[in-house]
Coordinates of C-alpha atoms and ligand atoms in Angstrom, one line a residue:
X1 CA -4.3 6.2 27.9
X2 CA -7.0 4.3 29.9
X3 CA -8.8 1.8 27.9
X4 CA -10.3 0.1 31.2
X5 CA -14.1 1.1 30.2
X6 CA -14.0 -0.7 26.8
X7 CA -12.0 -3.9 27.9
X8 CA -14.0 -7.0 26.8
X9 CA -17.1 -5.2 25.6
X10 CA -18.3 -4.5 22.1
X11 CA -17.7 -1.0 21.0
X12 CA -20.0 1.3 19.1
X13 CA -18.2 3.8 16.8
X14 CA -18.2 5.3 13.5
X15 CA -16.6 3.5 10.3
X16 CA -17.1 3.9 6.7
X17 CA -18.7 1.0 4.7
X18 CA -18.7 0.1 0.9
X19 CA -22.0 -1.3 0.7
X20 CA -21.9 -2.5 -2.8
X21 CA -19.5 -2.5 -5.7
X22 CA -18.7 1.2 -6.8
X23 CA -21.0 2.9 -4.2
X24 CA -19.6 5.8 -2.3
X25 CA -18.5 5.0 1.2
X26 CA -21.2 5.5 3.8
X27 CA -20.1 6.6 7.4
X28 CA -22.3 4.3 9.8
X29 CA -22.4 3.6 13.4
X30 CA -20.9 0.1 13.6
X31 CA -20.3 -2.6 16.5
X32 CA -16.7 -3.7 16.9
X33 CA -16.4 -7.1 18.7
X34 CA -13.8 -7.4 21.3
X35 CA -10.5 -9.3 20.0
X36 CA -10.6 -13.2 20.2
X37 CA -7.5 -15.1 20.8
X38 CA -4.3 -13.9 19.1
X39 CA -6.1 -10.8 17.9
X40 CA -5.7 -7.1 18.7
X41 CA -8.3 -4.2 18.9
X42 CA -7.0 -0.8 17.9
X43 CA -8.2 2.6 18.1
X44 CA -7.3 4.2 14.8
X45 CA -5.5 7.6 14.8
X46 CA -5.0 8.0 11.0
X47 CA -5.3 6.2 7.7
X48 CA -4.3 6.7 4.3
X49 CA -5.9 6.3 1.2
X50 CA -4.1 3.7 -0.8
X51 CA -4.8 2.9 -4.6
X52 CA -5.7 -0.6 -3.7
X53 CA -8.6 0.7 -1.4
X54 CA -9.8 2.3 -4.6
X55 CA -9.5 -0.9 -6.6
X56 CA -11.4 -2.8 -4.0
X57 CA -14.3 -0.4 -3.8
X58 CA -14.8 -0.3 -7.2
X59 CA -14.8 -4.1 -7.4
X60 CA -11.6 -4.4 -9.4
X61 CA -10.2 -6.8 -6.9
X62 CA -12.4 -9.9 -5.8
X63 CA -13.5 -8.9 -2.2
X64 CA -16.7 -9.4 -0.4
X65 CA -19.3 -6.7 0.2
X66 CA -20.3 -4.8 2.4
X67 CA -16.8 -4.2 3.9
X68 CA -14.8 -1.6 5.8
X69 CA -12.0 -0.4 3.5
X70 CA -8.6 0.8 4.2
X71 CA -5.5 -0.9 5.4
X72 CA -3.0 1.6 5.8
X73 CA -3.3 2.8 9.3
X74 CA -1.8 4.0 12.4
X75 CA -3.3 3.4 16.0
X76 CA -3.1 2.7 19.6
X77 CA -3.8 -0.9 21.0
X78 CA -7.0 -0.7 23.0
X79 CA -7.2 -4.4 24.3
X80 CA -5.5 -7.7 23.3
X81 CA -6.9 -11.3 23.0
X82 CA -5.7 -14.4 24.8
X83 CA -2.3 -15.4 23.8
X84 CA -1.1 -11.9 22.3
X85 CA 2.3 -11.3 23.4
X86 CA 4.0 -8.8 20.9
X87 CA 2.0 -5.8 21.9
X88 CA -0.1 -4.6 25.0
X89 CA -2.9 -1.8 25.5
X90 CA -1.4 1.7 25.0
X91 CA 1.2 0.6 22.4
X92 CA 1.5 2.6 19.3
X93 CA 1.1 0.4 16.1
X94 CA 0.9 0.2 12.2
X95 CA -1.8 -2.1 10.5
X96 CA -0.3 -4.4 8.0
X97 CA -2.1 -5.7 5.0
X98 CA 0.4 -8.5 4.6
X99 CA 1.0 -10.2 7.9
X100 CA 4.2 -12.0 9.3
X101 CA 3.2 -15.2 10.8
X102 CA 6.8 -16.2 11.2
X103 CA 5.8 -20.0 10.5
X104 CA 4.7 -20.4 6.9
X105 CA 7.0 -21.3 3.9
X106 CA 7.2 -17.5 2.9
X107 CA 7.7 -16.2 6.7
X108 CA 10.5 -19.0 7.2
X109 CA 12.2 -18.3 3.8
X110 CA 15.1 -15.7 3.9
X111 CA 13.5 -14.0 0.8
X112 CA 9.8 -14.5 1.2
X113 CA 7.3 -12.0 2.6
X114 CA 3.9 -13.0 1.0
X115 CA 2.8 -14.5 4.2
X116 CA 0.5 -17.6 3.8
X117 CA -2.0 -15.9 6.2
X118 CA -2.4 -13.0 3.9
X119 CA -5.9 -12.1 2.8
X120 CA -5.3 -10.0 -0.2
X121 CA -5.0 -12.6 -3.0
X122 CA -7.7 -14.2 -2.5
X123 CA -9.7 -12.0 0.0
X124 CA -12.2 -13.4 2.2
X125 CA -12.7 -10.5 4.1
X126 CA -12.9 -12.5 7.6
X127 CA -10.5 -13.0 10.2
X128 CA -8.4 -16.3 10.6
X129 CA -11.1 -18.0 12.2
X130 CA -13.6 -17.3 9.2
X131 CA -15.7 -14.9 11.2
X132 CA -15.9 -11.1 11.2
X133 CA -15.6 -8.5 14.0
X134 CA -17.9 -5.7 12.5
X135 CA -21.8 -5.5 12.6
X136 CA -23.8 -2.7 11.2
X137 CA -27.6 -2.5 11.5
X138 CA -27.5 -6.3 12.4
X139 CA -25.6 -7.2 9.4
X140 CA -22.4 -9.0 9.4
X141 CA -19.6 -6.5 7.5
X142 CA -16.4 -7.9 6.0
X143 CA -12.8 -6.8 6.9
X144 CA -10.5 -5.5 4.2
X145 CA -7.4 -7.6 4.1
X146 CA -7.7 -8.3 7.7
X147 CA -6.8 -4.7 8.3
X148 CA -9.6 -2.4 7.9
X149 CA -8.7 1.0 9.0
X150 CA -11.5 3.3 7.7
X151 CA -13.0 3.0 11.3
X152 CA -12.4 4.5 14.8
X153 CA -11.7 1.0 16.2
X154 CA -10.5 -2.2 14.1
X155 CA -9.7 -5.6 15.1
X156 CA -6.7 -7.4 13.3
X157 CA -4.8 -10.5 13.8
X158 CA -1.6 -10.2 16.1
X159 CA 0.5 -11.2 13.2
X160 CA -0.8 -8.1 11.2
X161 CA 0.4 -5.6 13.9
X162 CA 3.7 -3.8 13.8
X163 CA 4.6 -2.3 17.1
X164 CA 6.4 1.3 16.4
X165 CA 8.2 3.7 18.3
X166 CA 6.3 5.5 21.1
X167 CA 7.7 9.0 19.6
X168 CA 6.2 8.3 16.3
X169 CA 3.8 11.2 15.2
X170 CA 0.5 9.3 14.7
X171 CA -1.2 11.8 12.1
X172 CA 1.5 11.0 9.7
X173 CA 3.2 7.6 10.1
X174 CA 0.1 5.7 9.0
X175 CA 1.4 6.1 5.4
X176 CA 4.6 3.9 6.4
X177 CA 2.4 0.8 6.8
X178 CA 1.7 0.7 3.0
X179 CA 2.6 3.3 0.6
X180 CA 6.2 4.1 2.0
X181 CA 7.2 0.6 2.7
X182 CA 5.8 -0.5 -0.8
X183 CA 7.4 2.3 -2.8
X184 CA 10.6 3.1 -1.0
X185 CA 11.1 -0.5 -0.4
X186 CA 10.5 -1.5 -4.0
X187 CA 13.4 0.7 -5.0
X188 CA 15.9 0.2 -1.8
X189 CA 15.2 -3.1 -0.7
X190 CA 13.7 -5.2 -3.6
X191 CA 15.3 -3.8 -6.7
X192 CA 18.3 -2.4 -4.7
X193 CA 18.5 0.4 -7.1
X194 CA 22.2 1.2 -7.9
X195 CA 24.4 4.5 -7.6
X196 CA 24.3 6.3 -11.0
X197 CA 21.8 4.1 -12.6
X198 CA 18.7 5.1 -14.7
X199 CA 15.2 4.2 -13.6
X200 CA 11.6 4.7 -15.0
X201 CA 8.7 5.0 -12.7
X202 CA 5.2 4.5 -14.3
X203 CA 2.5 6.1 -12.0
X204 CA 3.3 9.1 -9.9
X205 CA 0.8 8.5 -7.3
X206 CA 1.6 8.0 -3.6
X207 CA 3.5 4.5 -4.3
X208 CA 5.2 5.9 -7.3
X209 CA 6.3 8.9 -5.6
X210 CA 7.8 6.8 -2.7
X211 CA 9.5 4.8 -5.4
X212 CA 11.1 7.9 -6.8
X213 CA 12.3 9.0 -3.3
X214 CA 14.0 5.3 -3.0
X215 CA 15.7 5.8 -6.3
X216 CA 17.1 9.1 -5.5
X217 CA 18.1 7.9 -1.9
X218 CA 19.9 5.0 -3.7
X219 CA 21.7 7.6 -6.1
X220 CA 20.0 7.0 -9.5
X221 CA 21.4 9.7 -11.7
X222 CA 18.6 9.6 -14.0
X223 CA 14.6 9.0 -13.0
X224 CA 12.0 9.3 -15.4
X225 CA 8.6 9.8 -14.3
X226 CA 5.5 8.7 -16.6
X227 CA 2.1 9.7 -15.7
X228 CA -1.3 11.0 -17.5
X229 CA -1.7 13.6 -15.0
X230 CA 0.6 16.3 -15.4
X231 CA -0.6 18.0 -12.0
X232 CA 1.7 15.2 -10.5
X233 CA 5.0 16.4 -12.3
X234 CA 6.0 19.3 -10.0
X235 CA 6.1 17.3 -6.8
X236 CA 7.7 14.4 -8.7
X237 CA 10.4 16.7 -9.7
X238 CA 10.9 17.9 -6.2
X239 CA 11.3 14.4 -5.0
X240 CA 13.9 13.5 -7.8
X241 CA 12.4 12.8 -11.1
X242 CA 14.6 14.3 -13.9
X243 CA 12.3 13.8 -17.0
X244 CA 8.4 13.8 -17.0
X245 CA 6.6 12.0 -19.7
X246 CA 2.7 12.2 -20.2
X247 CA 2.1 9.1 -22.5
X248 CA -1.1 11.0 -24.1
X249 CA 1.2 13.8 -25.3
X250 CA 3.7 11.2 -27.2
X251 CA 3.7 10.5 -30.8
X252 CA 5.2 7.2 -30.2
X253 CA 4.5 4.5 -27.4
X254 CA 6.2 5.5 -24.1
X255 CA 8.6 2.6 -24.1
X256 CA 10.1 3.6 -27.3
X257 CA 10.5 7.2 -26.0
X258 CA 12.2 5.7 -23.0
X259 CA 14.4 3.7 -25.3
X260 CA 15.4 6.5 -27.3
X261 CA 16.1 9.0 -24.1
X262 CA 18.3 6.3 -22.6
X263 CA 19.4 4.9 -25.9
X264 CA 19.8 1.2 -24.3
X265 CA 16.9 1.2 -21.9
X266 CA 16.9 1.8 -18.2
X267 CA 18.6 -0.2 -15.6
X268 CA 15.5 -0.2 -13.3
X269 CA 11.6 0.0 -14.3
X270 CA 8.9 0.2 -12.0
X271 CA 5.2 -0.1 -12.6
X272 CA 2.7 1.6 -9.9
X273 CA -0.4 1.8 -11.6
X274 CA -1.8 -1.7 -12.0
X275 CA -2.7 -2.0 -15.7
X276 CA -1.5 -4.6 -18.1
X277 CA -0.5 -1.9 -20.9
X278 CA 1.7 0.1 -18.5
X279 CA 3.2 -3.3 -17.1
X280 CA 4.2 -4.2 -20.6
X281 CA 5.4 -0.7 -21.2
X282 CA 7.7 -0.8 -18.1
X283 CA 9.2 -4.0 -19.2
X284 CA 9.8 -2.9 -22.8
X285 CA 11.7 0.1 -21.1
X286 CA 14.3 -2.1 -19.5
X287 CA 17.7 -2.8 -20.8
X288 CA 17.3 -6.1 -22.7
X289 CA 20.2 -7.9 -21.0
X290 CA 20.4 -6.5 -17.4
X291 CA 17.4 -4.2 -16.7
X292 CA 15.2 -5.3 -14.0
X293 CA 11.5 -4.5 -13.9
X294 CA 9.4 -4.4 -10.6
X295 CA 5.6 -4.7 -10.8
X296 CA 4.1 -2.9 -7.8
X297 CA 0.8 -2.0 -9.2
X298 CA -2.2 -4.3 -8.4
X299 CA -3.9 -5.6 -11.5
X300 CA -7.5 -6.1 -11.7
X301 CA -8.8 -9.7 -10.8
X302 CA -8.5 -12.2 -13.8
X303 CA -6.5 -9.7 -16.1
X304 CA -3.4 -11.3 -17.8
X305 CA -0.2 -10.2 -18.8
X306 CA 1.0 -10.9 -22.3
X307 CA 4.8 -10.7 -23.1
X308 CA 6.9 -11.2 -26.3
X309 CA 7.9 -14.9 -25.5
X310 CA 11.1 -15.1 -27.7
X311 CA 12.6 -12.0 -26.1
X312 CA 12.2 -13.4 -22.6
X313 CA 15.7 -15.1 -22.9
X314 CA 17.6 -11.7 -23.3
X315 CA 18.3 -11.4 -19.6
X316 CA 15.9 -9.0 -18.4
X317 CA 14.3 -9.9 -14.7
X318 CA 10.7 -9.4 -14.1
X319 CA 9.8 -9.3 -10.4
X320 CA 6.6 -8.7 -8.6
X321 CA 6.7 -7.1 -5.4
X322 CA 4.6 -6.6 -2.3
X323 CA 5.2 -4.3 0.6
X324 CA 8.9 -3.6 -0.6
X325 CA 9.6 -7.1 0.1
X326 CA 9.9 -6.4 3.8
X327 CA 9.2 -8.9 6.2
X328 CA 6.5 -6.8 7.5
X329 CA 6.4 -6.9 11.3
X330 CA 10.2 -7.2 11.5
X331 CA 11.2 -4.5 9.1
X332 CA 8.3 -1.9 8.7
X333 CA 9.0 -0.4 12.4
X334 CA 12.4 0.5 11.3
X335 CA 11.1 2.8 8.5
X336 CA 9.2 4.5 11.3
X337 CA 12.6 5.0 13.4
X338 CA 14.3 6.1 10.4
X339 CA 11.8 8.9 9.7
X340 CA 12.0 9.9 13.4
X341 CA 16.0 10.0 12.9
X342 CA 15.6 12.0 9.6
X343 CA 17.2 9.5 7.6
X344 CA 13.8 9.3 5.4
X345 CA 11.5 12.2 5.0
X346 CA 7.8 11.2 4.4
X347 CA 6.3 14.6 4.8
X348 CA 6.3 15.4 1.1
X349 CA 4.1 12.4 0.5
X350 CA 1.3 13.8 2.6
X351 CA -0.7 16.3 0.5
X352 CA -3.9 16.5 2.7
X353 CA -5.0 15.8 6.3
X354 CA -8.7 15.6 6.9
X355 CA -10.8 14.7 9.8
X356 CA -12.5 11.1 9.8
X357 CA -16.0 12.6 8.9
X358 CA -14.6 14.1 5.7
X359 CA -13.4 10.8 4.2
X360 CA -15.7 11.5 1.0
X361 CA -13.8 14.8 0.7
X362 CA -10.6 12.8 0.8
X363 CA -11.8 10.4 -1.8
X364 CA -12.9 13.4 -4.0
X365 CA -9.6 15.0 -3.9
X366 CA -8.0 11.4 -4.4
X367 CA -10.4 10.9 -7.7
X368 CA -9.6 14.2 -8.9
X369 CA -5.8 13.3 -9.2
X370 CA -4.9 16.1 -6.2
X371 CA -3.4 13.6 -3.9
Ligands
NAD401 N1 2.6 -4.1 -4.4 C1 2.2 -3.7 -3.4 O1 2.5 -4.1 -2.5 C2 1.2 -2.6 -3.6 C3 0.9 -1.8 -2.2 C4 0.3 -0.6 -2.4 C5 -0.2 -0.3 -3.7 N2 -0.3 -1.0 -4.6 C6 -0.7 -0.6 -6.1 O2 0.1 0.4 -6.5 C7 -0.7 1.2 -7.5 C8 -0.4 2.6 -7.1 O3 -1.1 2.7 -5.9 P1 -1.1 4.3 -5.4 O4 -1.6 4.4 -4.0 O5 0.1 5.3 -5.8 O6 -2.3 4.9 -6.3 P2 -2.6 6.3 -7.1 O7 -4.0 6.3 -7.5 O8 -2.1 7.5 -6.2 O9 -1.6 6.4 -8.3 C9 -1.7 6.0 -9.6 C10 -1.2 7.0 -10.3 O10 -1.0 6.4 -11.8 C11 -1.5 7.5 -12.7 N3 -2.1 6.8 -14.0 C12 -3.2 6.1 -14.0 N4 -3.4 5.5 -15.3 C13 -2.3 5.9 -15.9 C14 -1.6 5.4 -17.3 N5 -2.4 4.8 -18.2 N6 -0.7 5.8 -17.6 C15 0.3 6.4 -16.9 N7 -0.1 6.9 -15.6 C16 -1.2 6.6 -15.1 C17 -2.4 8.2 -12.1 O11 -2.6 9.5 -12.6 C18 -1.9 8.3 -10.5 O12 -1.0 9.3 -10.5 C19 -2.1 0.5 -7.3 O13 -2.3 -0.5 -8.4 C20 -2.2 0.0 -6.0 O14 -3.1 -1.3 -5.9 C21 0.6 -2.2 -4.5
ZN402 ZN1 -1.8 -0.3 0.2
ZN403 ZN1 3.7 -16.3 7.3

């Protein structure tokens, strides 16, 4: 693909902008600056809608407006800034909401993946040099986690770019950049779900479904799925959920029902919604002694989690997990290769594919619980 015409110049293209908290996204003409040193400009091919985008647009997370949302994306490198060595124009890449700088305390630790150069918690909406690469109608537009993807072109730091297999189908693999790595990785890489184990997954959206896939692939014998939207149940069952629960139809708290169903509590519980109540329910669904509870959902800014304090000594593990605990640049490209080699199948996680100008429709389907 030839990008020589755009090299070094500002590109004018379309992007979706969240102008203010809770407003619907507006597709606008934006200017995208060339990449500065150690930055990459990418022509976006596909993007997914992640629950975190919805939280950000609604103002549940602390982000700066106006901004270009999206962080789950697949694209082709258009140009690179000075000093970029890991990708070149024409490479297929994924954007990464959590970068991997390979220099900070998290990156250097064998278990860490929450790179200090991330821009999610807290979110400045700016590149590492504290400036933006987007302008619309003469106004500065903020980035989303330094990975804005609801745009035809984006600029991201090199440390937030994962080069993927040249054979990757670009209309599909965008979901590997967040949903699949987050959910599948939470089960397989972070919790290390064991064969024959019992699991419960709170929230059967994109991330919860990928968690179910990971539990199933790990050989879990029972997977309980919890969601208030029963339309999610048939697909969840197809992915491996053995029992579906709608907390709104239960006479008792859902954790009590899970306890009764499993007699002793589950081996692994996952929360993939982002509410403190369901986080507590997930924690209380675990076996008191050896249960492991993974918090995957992103809770709203400044919300608190309150647990019964004396009970904490019984031995359960509570763990937060971001992007499946993967060191993002090192590990996420392998998931794309695994997909190409039929080791994982992400196809059932894709419910709709729409052209960019129908992003509103995509959000409508998402809000209607159809995705
Ligand atoms: N930790 C990470 O790295 C990471 C990465 C991506 C997304 N997330 C977070 O994961 C969560 C899920 O993301 P998603 O893209 O799957 O969102 P989603 O909106 O597709 O899924 C959420 C699901 O939860 C269900 N739900 C809502 N309220 C509920 C309740 N009270 N009880 C039971 N079910 C309920 C919804 O019906 C929906 O099916 C979000 O909070 C998102 O921010 C975290
Ligand atoms: Zn995401
Ligand atoms: Zn780092």
